[in-house]
Short mmCIF file of N, CA and C in Angstrom, two decimals:
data_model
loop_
_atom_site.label_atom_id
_atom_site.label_comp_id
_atom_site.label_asym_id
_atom_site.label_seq_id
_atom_site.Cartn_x
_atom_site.Cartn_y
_atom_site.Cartn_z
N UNK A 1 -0.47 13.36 43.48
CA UNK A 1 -1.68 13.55 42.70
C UNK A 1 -2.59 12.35 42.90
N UNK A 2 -3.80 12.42 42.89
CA UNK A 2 -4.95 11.98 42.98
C UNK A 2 -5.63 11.46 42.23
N UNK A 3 -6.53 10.53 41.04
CA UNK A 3 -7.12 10.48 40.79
C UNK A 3 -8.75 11.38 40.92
N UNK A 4 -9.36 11.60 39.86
CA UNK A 4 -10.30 12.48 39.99
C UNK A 4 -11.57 12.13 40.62
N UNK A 5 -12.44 12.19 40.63
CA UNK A 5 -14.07 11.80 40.84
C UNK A 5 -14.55 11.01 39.67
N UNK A 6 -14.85 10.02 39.39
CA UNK A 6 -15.77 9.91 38.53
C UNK A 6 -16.14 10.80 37.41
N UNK A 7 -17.38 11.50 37.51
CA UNK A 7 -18.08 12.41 36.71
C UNK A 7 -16.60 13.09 35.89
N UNK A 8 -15.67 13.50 36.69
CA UNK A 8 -14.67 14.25 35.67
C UNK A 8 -13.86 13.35 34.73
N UNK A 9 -13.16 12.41 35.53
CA UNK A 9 -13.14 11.37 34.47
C UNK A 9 -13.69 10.79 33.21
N UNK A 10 -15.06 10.52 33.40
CA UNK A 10 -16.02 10.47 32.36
C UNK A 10 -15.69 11.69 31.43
N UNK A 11 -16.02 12.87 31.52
CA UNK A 11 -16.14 13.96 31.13
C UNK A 11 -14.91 14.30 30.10
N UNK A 12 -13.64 13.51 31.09
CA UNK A 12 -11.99 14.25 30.40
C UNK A 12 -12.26 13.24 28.92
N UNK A 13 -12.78 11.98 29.44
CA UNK A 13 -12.41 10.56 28.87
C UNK A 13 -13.10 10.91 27.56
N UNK A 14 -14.44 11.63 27.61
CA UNK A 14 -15.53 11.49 26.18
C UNK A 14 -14.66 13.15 25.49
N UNK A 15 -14.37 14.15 25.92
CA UNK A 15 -13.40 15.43 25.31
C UNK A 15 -12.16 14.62 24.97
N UNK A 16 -11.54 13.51 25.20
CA UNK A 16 -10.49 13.03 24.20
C UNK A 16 -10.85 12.58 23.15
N UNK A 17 -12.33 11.56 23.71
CA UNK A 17 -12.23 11.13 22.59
C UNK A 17 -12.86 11.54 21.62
N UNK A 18 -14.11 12.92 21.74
CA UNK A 18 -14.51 13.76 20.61
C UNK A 18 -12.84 14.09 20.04
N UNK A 19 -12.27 14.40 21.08
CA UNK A 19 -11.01 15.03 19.84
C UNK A 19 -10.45 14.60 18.70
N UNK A 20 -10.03 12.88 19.44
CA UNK A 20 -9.63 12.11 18.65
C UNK A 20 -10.33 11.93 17.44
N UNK A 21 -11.93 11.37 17.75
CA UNK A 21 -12.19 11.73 16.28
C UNK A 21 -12.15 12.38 15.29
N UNK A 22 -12.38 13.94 15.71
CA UNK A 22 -12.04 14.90 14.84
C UNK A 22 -10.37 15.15 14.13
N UNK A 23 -9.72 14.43 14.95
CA UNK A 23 -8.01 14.11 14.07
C UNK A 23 -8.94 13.21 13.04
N UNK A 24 -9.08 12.29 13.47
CA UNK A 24 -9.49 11.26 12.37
C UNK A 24 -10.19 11.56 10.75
N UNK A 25 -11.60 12.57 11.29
CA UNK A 25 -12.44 13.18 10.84
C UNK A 25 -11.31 14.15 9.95
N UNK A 26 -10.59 15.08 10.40
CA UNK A 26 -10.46 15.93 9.79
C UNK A 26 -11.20 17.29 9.86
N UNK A 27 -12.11 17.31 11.50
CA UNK A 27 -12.60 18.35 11.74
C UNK A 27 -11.91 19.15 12.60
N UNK A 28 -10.99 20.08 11.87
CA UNK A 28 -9.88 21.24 12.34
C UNK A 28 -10.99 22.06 13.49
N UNK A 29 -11.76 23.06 13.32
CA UNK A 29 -12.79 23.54 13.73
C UNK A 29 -12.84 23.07 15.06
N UNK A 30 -13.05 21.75 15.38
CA UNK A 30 -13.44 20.87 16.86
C UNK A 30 -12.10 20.73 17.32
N UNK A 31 -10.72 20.40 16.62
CA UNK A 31 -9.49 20.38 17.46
C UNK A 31 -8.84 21.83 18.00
N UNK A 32 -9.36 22.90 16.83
CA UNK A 32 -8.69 24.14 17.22
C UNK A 32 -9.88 24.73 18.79
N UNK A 33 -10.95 24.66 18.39
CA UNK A 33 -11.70 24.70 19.96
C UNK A 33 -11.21 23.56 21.27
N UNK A 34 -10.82 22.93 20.81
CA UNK A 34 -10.20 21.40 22.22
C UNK A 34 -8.66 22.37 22.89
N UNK A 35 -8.15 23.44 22.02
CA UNK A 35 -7.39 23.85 23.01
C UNK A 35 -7.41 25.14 23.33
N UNK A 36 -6.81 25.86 24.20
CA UNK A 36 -6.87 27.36 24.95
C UNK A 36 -6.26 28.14 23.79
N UNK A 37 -6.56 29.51 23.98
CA UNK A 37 -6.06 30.47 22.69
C UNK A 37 -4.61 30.69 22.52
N UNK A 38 -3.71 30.17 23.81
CA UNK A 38 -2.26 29.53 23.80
C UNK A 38 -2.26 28.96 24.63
N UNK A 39 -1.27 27.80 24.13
CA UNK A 39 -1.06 26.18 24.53
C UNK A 39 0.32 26.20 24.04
N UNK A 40 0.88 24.80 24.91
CA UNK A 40 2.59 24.55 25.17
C UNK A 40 2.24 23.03 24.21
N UNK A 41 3.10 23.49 23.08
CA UNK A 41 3.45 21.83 22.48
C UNK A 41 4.53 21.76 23.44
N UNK A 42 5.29 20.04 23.15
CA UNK A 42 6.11 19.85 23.60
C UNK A 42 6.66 18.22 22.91
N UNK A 43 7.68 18.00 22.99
CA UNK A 43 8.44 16.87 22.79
C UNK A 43 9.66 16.69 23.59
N UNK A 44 10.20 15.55 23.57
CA UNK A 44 11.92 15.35 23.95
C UNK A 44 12.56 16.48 23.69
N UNK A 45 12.59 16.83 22.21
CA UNK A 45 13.78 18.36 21.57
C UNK A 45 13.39 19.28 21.98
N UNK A 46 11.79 19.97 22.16
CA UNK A 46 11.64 21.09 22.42
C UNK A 46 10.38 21.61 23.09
N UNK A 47 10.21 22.51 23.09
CA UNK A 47 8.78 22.53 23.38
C UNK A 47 8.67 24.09 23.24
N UNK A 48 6.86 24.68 22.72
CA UNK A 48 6.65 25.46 22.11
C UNK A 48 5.46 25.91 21.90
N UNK A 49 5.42 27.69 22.24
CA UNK A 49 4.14 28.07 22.94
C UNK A 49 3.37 28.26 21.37
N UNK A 50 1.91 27.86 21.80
CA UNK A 50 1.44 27.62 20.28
C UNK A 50 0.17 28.77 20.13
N UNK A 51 0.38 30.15 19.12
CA UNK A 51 -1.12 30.95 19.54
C UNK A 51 -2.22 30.38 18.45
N UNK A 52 -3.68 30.08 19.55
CA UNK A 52 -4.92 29.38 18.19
C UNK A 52 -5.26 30.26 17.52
N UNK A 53 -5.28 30.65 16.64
CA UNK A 53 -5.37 31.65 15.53
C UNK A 53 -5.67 31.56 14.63
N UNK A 54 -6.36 31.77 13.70
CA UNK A 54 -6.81 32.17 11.97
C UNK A 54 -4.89 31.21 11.17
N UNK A 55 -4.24 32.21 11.36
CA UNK A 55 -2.83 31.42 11.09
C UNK A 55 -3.04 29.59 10.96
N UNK A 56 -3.27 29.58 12.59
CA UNK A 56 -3.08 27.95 12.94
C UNK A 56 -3.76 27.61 12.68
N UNK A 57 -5.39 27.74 12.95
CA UNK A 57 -6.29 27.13 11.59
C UNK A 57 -5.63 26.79 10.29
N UNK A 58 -5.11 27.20 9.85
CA UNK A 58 -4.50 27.30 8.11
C UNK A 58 -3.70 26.52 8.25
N UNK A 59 -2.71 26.19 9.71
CA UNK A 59 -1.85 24.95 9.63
C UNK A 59 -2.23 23.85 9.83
N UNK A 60 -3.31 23.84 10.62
CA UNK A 60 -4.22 23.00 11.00
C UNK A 60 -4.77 21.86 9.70
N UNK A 61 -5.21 22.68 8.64
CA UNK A 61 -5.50 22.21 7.19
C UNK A 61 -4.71 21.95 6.59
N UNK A 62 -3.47 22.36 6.23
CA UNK A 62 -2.37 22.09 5.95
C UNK A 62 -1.82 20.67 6.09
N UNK A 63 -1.96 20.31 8.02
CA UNK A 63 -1.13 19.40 8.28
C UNK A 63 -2.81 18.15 8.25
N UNK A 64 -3.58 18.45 8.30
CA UNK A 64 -4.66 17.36 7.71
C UNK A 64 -4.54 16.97 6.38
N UNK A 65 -4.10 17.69 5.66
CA UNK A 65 -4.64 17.37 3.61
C UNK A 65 -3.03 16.39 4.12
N UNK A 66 -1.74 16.81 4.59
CA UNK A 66 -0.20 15.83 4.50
C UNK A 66 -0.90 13.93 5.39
N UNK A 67 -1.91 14.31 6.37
CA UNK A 67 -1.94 13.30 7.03
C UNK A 67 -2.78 12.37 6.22
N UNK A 68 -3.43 12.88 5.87
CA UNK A 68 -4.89 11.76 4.66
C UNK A 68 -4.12 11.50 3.39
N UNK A 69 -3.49 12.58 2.30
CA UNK A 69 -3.66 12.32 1.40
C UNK A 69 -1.53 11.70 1.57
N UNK A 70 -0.65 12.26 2.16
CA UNK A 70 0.55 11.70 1.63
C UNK A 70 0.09 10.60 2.66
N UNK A 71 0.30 10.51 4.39
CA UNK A 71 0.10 9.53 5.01
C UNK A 71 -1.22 8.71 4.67
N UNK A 72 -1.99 8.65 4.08
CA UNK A 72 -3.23 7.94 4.41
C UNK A 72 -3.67 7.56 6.05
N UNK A 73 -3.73 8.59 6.81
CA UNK A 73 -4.82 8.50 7.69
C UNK A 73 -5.82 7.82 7.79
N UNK A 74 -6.07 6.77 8.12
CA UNK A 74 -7.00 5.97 8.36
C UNK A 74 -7.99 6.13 9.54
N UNK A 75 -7.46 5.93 10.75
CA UNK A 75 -8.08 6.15 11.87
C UNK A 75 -7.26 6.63 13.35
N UNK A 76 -7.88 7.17 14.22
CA UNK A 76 -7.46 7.99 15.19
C UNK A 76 -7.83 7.42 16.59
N UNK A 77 -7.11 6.44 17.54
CA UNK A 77 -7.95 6.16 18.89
C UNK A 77 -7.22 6.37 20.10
N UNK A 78 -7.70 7.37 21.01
CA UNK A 78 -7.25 7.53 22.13
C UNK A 78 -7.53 6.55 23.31
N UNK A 79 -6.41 5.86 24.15
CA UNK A 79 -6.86 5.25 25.62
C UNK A 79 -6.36 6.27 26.54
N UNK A 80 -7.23 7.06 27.42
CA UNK A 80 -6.93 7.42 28.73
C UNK A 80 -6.45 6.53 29.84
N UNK A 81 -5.23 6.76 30.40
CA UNK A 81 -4.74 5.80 30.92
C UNK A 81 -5.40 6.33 32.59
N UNK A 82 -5.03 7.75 32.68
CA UNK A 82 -5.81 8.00 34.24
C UNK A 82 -5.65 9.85 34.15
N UNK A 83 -7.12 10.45 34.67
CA UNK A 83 -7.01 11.29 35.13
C UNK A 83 -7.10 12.02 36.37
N UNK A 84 -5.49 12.59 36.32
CA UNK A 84 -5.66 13.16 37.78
C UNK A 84 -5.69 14.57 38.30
N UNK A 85 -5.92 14.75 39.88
CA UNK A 85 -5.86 16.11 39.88
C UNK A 85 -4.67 17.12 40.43
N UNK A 86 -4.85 18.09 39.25
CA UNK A 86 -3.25 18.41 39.38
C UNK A 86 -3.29 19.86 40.36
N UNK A 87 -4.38 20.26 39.93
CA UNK A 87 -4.49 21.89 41.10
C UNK A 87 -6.39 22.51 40.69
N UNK A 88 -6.50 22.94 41.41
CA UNK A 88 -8.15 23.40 41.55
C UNK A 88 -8.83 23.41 39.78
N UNK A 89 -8.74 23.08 39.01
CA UNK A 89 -9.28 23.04 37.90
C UNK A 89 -8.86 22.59 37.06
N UNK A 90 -7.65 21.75 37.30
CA UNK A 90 -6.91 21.35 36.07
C UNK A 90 -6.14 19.65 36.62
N UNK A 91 -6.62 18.87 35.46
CA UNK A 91 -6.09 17.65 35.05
C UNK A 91 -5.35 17.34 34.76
N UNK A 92 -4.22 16.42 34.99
CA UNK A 92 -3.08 15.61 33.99
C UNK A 92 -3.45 14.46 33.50
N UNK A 93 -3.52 14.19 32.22
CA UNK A 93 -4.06 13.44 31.94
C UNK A 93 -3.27 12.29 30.84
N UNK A 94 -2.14 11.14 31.53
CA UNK A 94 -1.58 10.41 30.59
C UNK A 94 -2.60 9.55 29.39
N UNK A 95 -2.09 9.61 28.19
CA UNK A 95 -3.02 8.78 27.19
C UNK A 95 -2.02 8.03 26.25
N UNK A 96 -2.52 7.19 25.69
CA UNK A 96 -2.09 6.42 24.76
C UNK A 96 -2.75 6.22 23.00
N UNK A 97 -1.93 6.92 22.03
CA UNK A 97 -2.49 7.37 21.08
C UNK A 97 -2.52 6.22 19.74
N UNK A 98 -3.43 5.66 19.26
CA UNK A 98 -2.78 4.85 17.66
C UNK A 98 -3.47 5.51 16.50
N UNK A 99 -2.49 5.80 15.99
CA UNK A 99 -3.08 6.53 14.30
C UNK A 99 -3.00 5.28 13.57
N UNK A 100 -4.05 4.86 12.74
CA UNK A 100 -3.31 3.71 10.99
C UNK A 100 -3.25 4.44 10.14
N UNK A 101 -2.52 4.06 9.47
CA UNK A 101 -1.95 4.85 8.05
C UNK A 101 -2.36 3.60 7.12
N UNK A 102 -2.64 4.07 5.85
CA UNK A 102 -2.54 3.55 4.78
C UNK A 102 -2.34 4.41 3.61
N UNK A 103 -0.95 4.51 3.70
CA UNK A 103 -0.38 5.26 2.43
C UNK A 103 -1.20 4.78 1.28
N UNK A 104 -0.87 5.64 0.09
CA UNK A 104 -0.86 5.35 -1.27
C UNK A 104 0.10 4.54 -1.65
N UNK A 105 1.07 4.93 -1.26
CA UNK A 105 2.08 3.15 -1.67
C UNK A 105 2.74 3.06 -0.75
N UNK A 106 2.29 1.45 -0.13
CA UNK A 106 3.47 1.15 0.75
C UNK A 106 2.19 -0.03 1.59
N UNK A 107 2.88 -0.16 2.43
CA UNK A 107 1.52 -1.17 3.41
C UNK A 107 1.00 -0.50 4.52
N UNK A 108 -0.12 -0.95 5.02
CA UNK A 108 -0.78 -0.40 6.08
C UNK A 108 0.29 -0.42 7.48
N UNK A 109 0.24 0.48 8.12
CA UNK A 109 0.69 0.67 9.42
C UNK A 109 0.00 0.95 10.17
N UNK A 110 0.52 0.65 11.92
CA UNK A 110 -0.12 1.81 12.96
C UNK A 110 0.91 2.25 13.61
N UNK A 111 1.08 3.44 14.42
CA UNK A 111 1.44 4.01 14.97
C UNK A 111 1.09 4.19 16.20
N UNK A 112 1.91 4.09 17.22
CA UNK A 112 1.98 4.26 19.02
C UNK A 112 2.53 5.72 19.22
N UNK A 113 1.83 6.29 20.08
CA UNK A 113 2.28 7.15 20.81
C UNK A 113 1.31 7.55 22.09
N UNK A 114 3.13 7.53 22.84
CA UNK A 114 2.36 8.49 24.62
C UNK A 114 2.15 10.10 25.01
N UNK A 115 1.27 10.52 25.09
CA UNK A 115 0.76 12.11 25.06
C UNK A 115 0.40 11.81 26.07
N UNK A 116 1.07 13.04 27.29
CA UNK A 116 0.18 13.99 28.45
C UNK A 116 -0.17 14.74 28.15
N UNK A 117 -1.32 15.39 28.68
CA UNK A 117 -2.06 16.41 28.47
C UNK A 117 -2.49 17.41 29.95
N UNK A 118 -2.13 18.49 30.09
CA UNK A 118 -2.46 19.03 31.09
C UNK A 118 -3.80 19.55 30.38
N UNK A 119 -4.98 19.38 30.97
CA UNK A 119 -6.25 19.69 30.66
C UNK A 119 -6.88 20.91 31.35
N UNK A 120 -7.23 22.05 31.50
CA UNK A 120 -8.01 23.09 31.90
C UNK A 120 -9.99 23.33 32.56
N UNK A 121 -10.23 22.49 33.13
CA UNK A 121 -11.78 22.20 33.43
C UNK A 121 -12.16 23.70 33.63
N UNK A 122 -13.53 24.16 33.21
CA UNK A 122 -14.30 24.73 33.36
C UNK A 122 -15.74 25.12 33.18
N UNK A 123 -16.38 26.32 33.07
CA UNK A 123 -17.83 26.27 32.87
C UNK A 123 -18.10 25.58 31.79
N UNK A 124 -17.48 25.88 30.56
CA UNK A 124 -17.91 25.21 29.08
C UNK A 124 -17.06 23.84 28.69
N UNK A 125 -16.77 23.66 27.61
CA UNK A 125 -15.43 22.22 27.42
C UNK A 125 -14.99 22.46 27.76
N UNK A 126 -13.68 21.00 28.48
CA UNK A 126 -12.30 21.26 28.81
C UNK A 126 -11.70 21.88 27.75
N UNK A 127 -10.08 22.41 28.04
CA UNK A 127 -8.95 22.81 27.13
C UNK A 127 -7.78 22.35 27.58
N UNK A 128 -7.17 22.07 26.14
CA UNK A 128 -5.63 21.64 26.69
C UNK A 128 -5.04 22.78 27.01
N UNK A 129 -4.17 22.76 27.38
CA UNK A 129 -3.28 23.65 28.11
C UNK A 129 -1.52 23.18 27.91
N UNK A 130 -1.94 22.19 27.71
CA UNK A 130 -0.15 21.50 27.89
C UNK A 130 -0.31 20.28 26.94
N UNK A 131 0.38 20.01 26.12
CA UNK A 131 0.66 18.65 25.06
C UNK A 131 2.04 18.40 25.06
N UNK A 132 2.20 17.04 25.78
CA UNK A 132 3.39 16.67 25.89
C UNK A 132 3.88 15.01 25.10
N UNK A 133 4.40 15.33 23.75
CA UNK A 133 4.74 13.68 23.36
C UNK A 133 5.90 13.46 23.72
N UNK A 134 5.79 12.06 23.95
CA UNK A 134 7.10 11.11 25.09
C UNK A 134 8.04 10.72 24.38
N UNK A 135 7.31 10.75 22.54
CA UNK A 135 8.29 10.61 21.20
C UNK A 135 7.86 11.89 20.66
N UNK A 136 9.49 11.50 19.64
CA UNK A 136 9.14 12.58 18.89
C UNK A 136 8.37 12.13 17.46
N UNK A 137 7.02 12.64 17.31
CA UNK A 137 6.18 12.28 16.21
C UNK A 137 7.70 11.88 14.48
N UNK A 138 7.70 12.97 14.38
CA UNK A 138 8.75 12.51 12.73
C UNK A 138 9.47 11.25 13.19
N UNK A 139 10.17 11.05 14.22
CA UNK A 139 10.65 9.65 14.19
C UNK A 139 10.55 8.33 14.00
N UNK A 140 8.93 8.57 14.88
CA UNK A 140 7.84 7.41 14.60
C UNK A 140 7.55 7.38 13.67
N UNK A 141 7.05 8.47 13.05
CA UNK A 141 6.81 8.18 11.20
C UNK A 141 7.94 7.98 10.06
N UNK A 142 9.17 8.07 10.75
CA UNK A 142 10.11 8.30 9.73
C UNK A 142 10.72 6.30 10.05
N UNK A 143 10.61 5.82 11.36
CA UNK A 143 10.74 4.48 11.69
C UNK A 143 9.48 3.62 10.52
N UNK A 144 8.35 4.14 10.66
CA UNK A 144 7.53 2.96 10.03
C UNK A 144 7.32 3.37 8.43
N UNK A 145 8.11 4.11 8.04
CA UNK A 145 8.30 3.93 6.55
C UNK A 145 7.36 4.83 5.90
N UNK A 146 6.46 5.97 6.89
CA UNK A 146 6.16 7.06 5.74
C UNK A 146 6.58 8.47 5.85
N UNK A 147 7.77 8.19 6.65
CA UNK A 147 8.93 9.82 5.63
C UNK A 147 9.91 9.38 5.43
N UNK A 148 10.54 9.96 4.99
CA UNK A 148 11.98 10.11 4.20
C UNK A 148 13.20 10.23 5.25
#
């Protein structure tokens, strides 16, 4: 694999990081459009075809009101580490993720995590297609002291 052109780079680099904000933000709406109408979660344990739906919207809100109000969500920043090209329209794209938390009780944290992303280029925004964490999210949160 290759590194991309420029212009797409740019392009993958500013669609992460609208995304990211909208984790931050709390604008479900802009993350449920950032991916295809099915998409592959994935982790170490498992991995799992996800349909965007009215449903997942609703989880979508769900798992925002647990991230702000039990985690205190603070802020959301993506580093693109490199995007490359993986086949005629589509990107792999390693990144590097930090959420801060500031619970309601407890002390401020941040959180690391590594996400690939197989990305989908076309006429309109990119789409994910593939989400791959290198951890498994509950661990990381269950290591820095906001789960159980």
């Amino acid at each position: 694999m290759k590194p991309v052109e420029a212009h797409v780079r740019e392009s993958v680099t500013a669609f992460l990081r609208d995304y990211a904000r909208a984790v931050e933000t709390g604008d479900n709406a802009v993350i449920a459009a950032s991916y295809a109408d099915t998409y592959i979660e994935g982790d170490p344990s498992a991995a799992t075809a996800i349909t965007n739906d009215a449903q997942y919207r609703v989880a979508l809100d769900q798992r925002q009101k647990a991230m702000t109000e039990q985690f205190g969500l603070a802020a959301a920043r993506v580093t693109v580490s490199d995007v490359l090209d993986l086949a005629p329209g589509y990107v792999l794209v390693p990144t590097q993720w930090t959420l801060d938390f500031e619970p309601p009780e407890g002390e401020a944290v941040s959180a690391q995590f590594a996400q690939t992303y197989v990305v989908r280029l076309g006429d309109g925004q990119p789409q994910i297609l593939l989400y791959l964490s290198h951890e498994q999210e509950e661990d990381v949160m269950r290591k820095l002291g906001l789960t159980g």
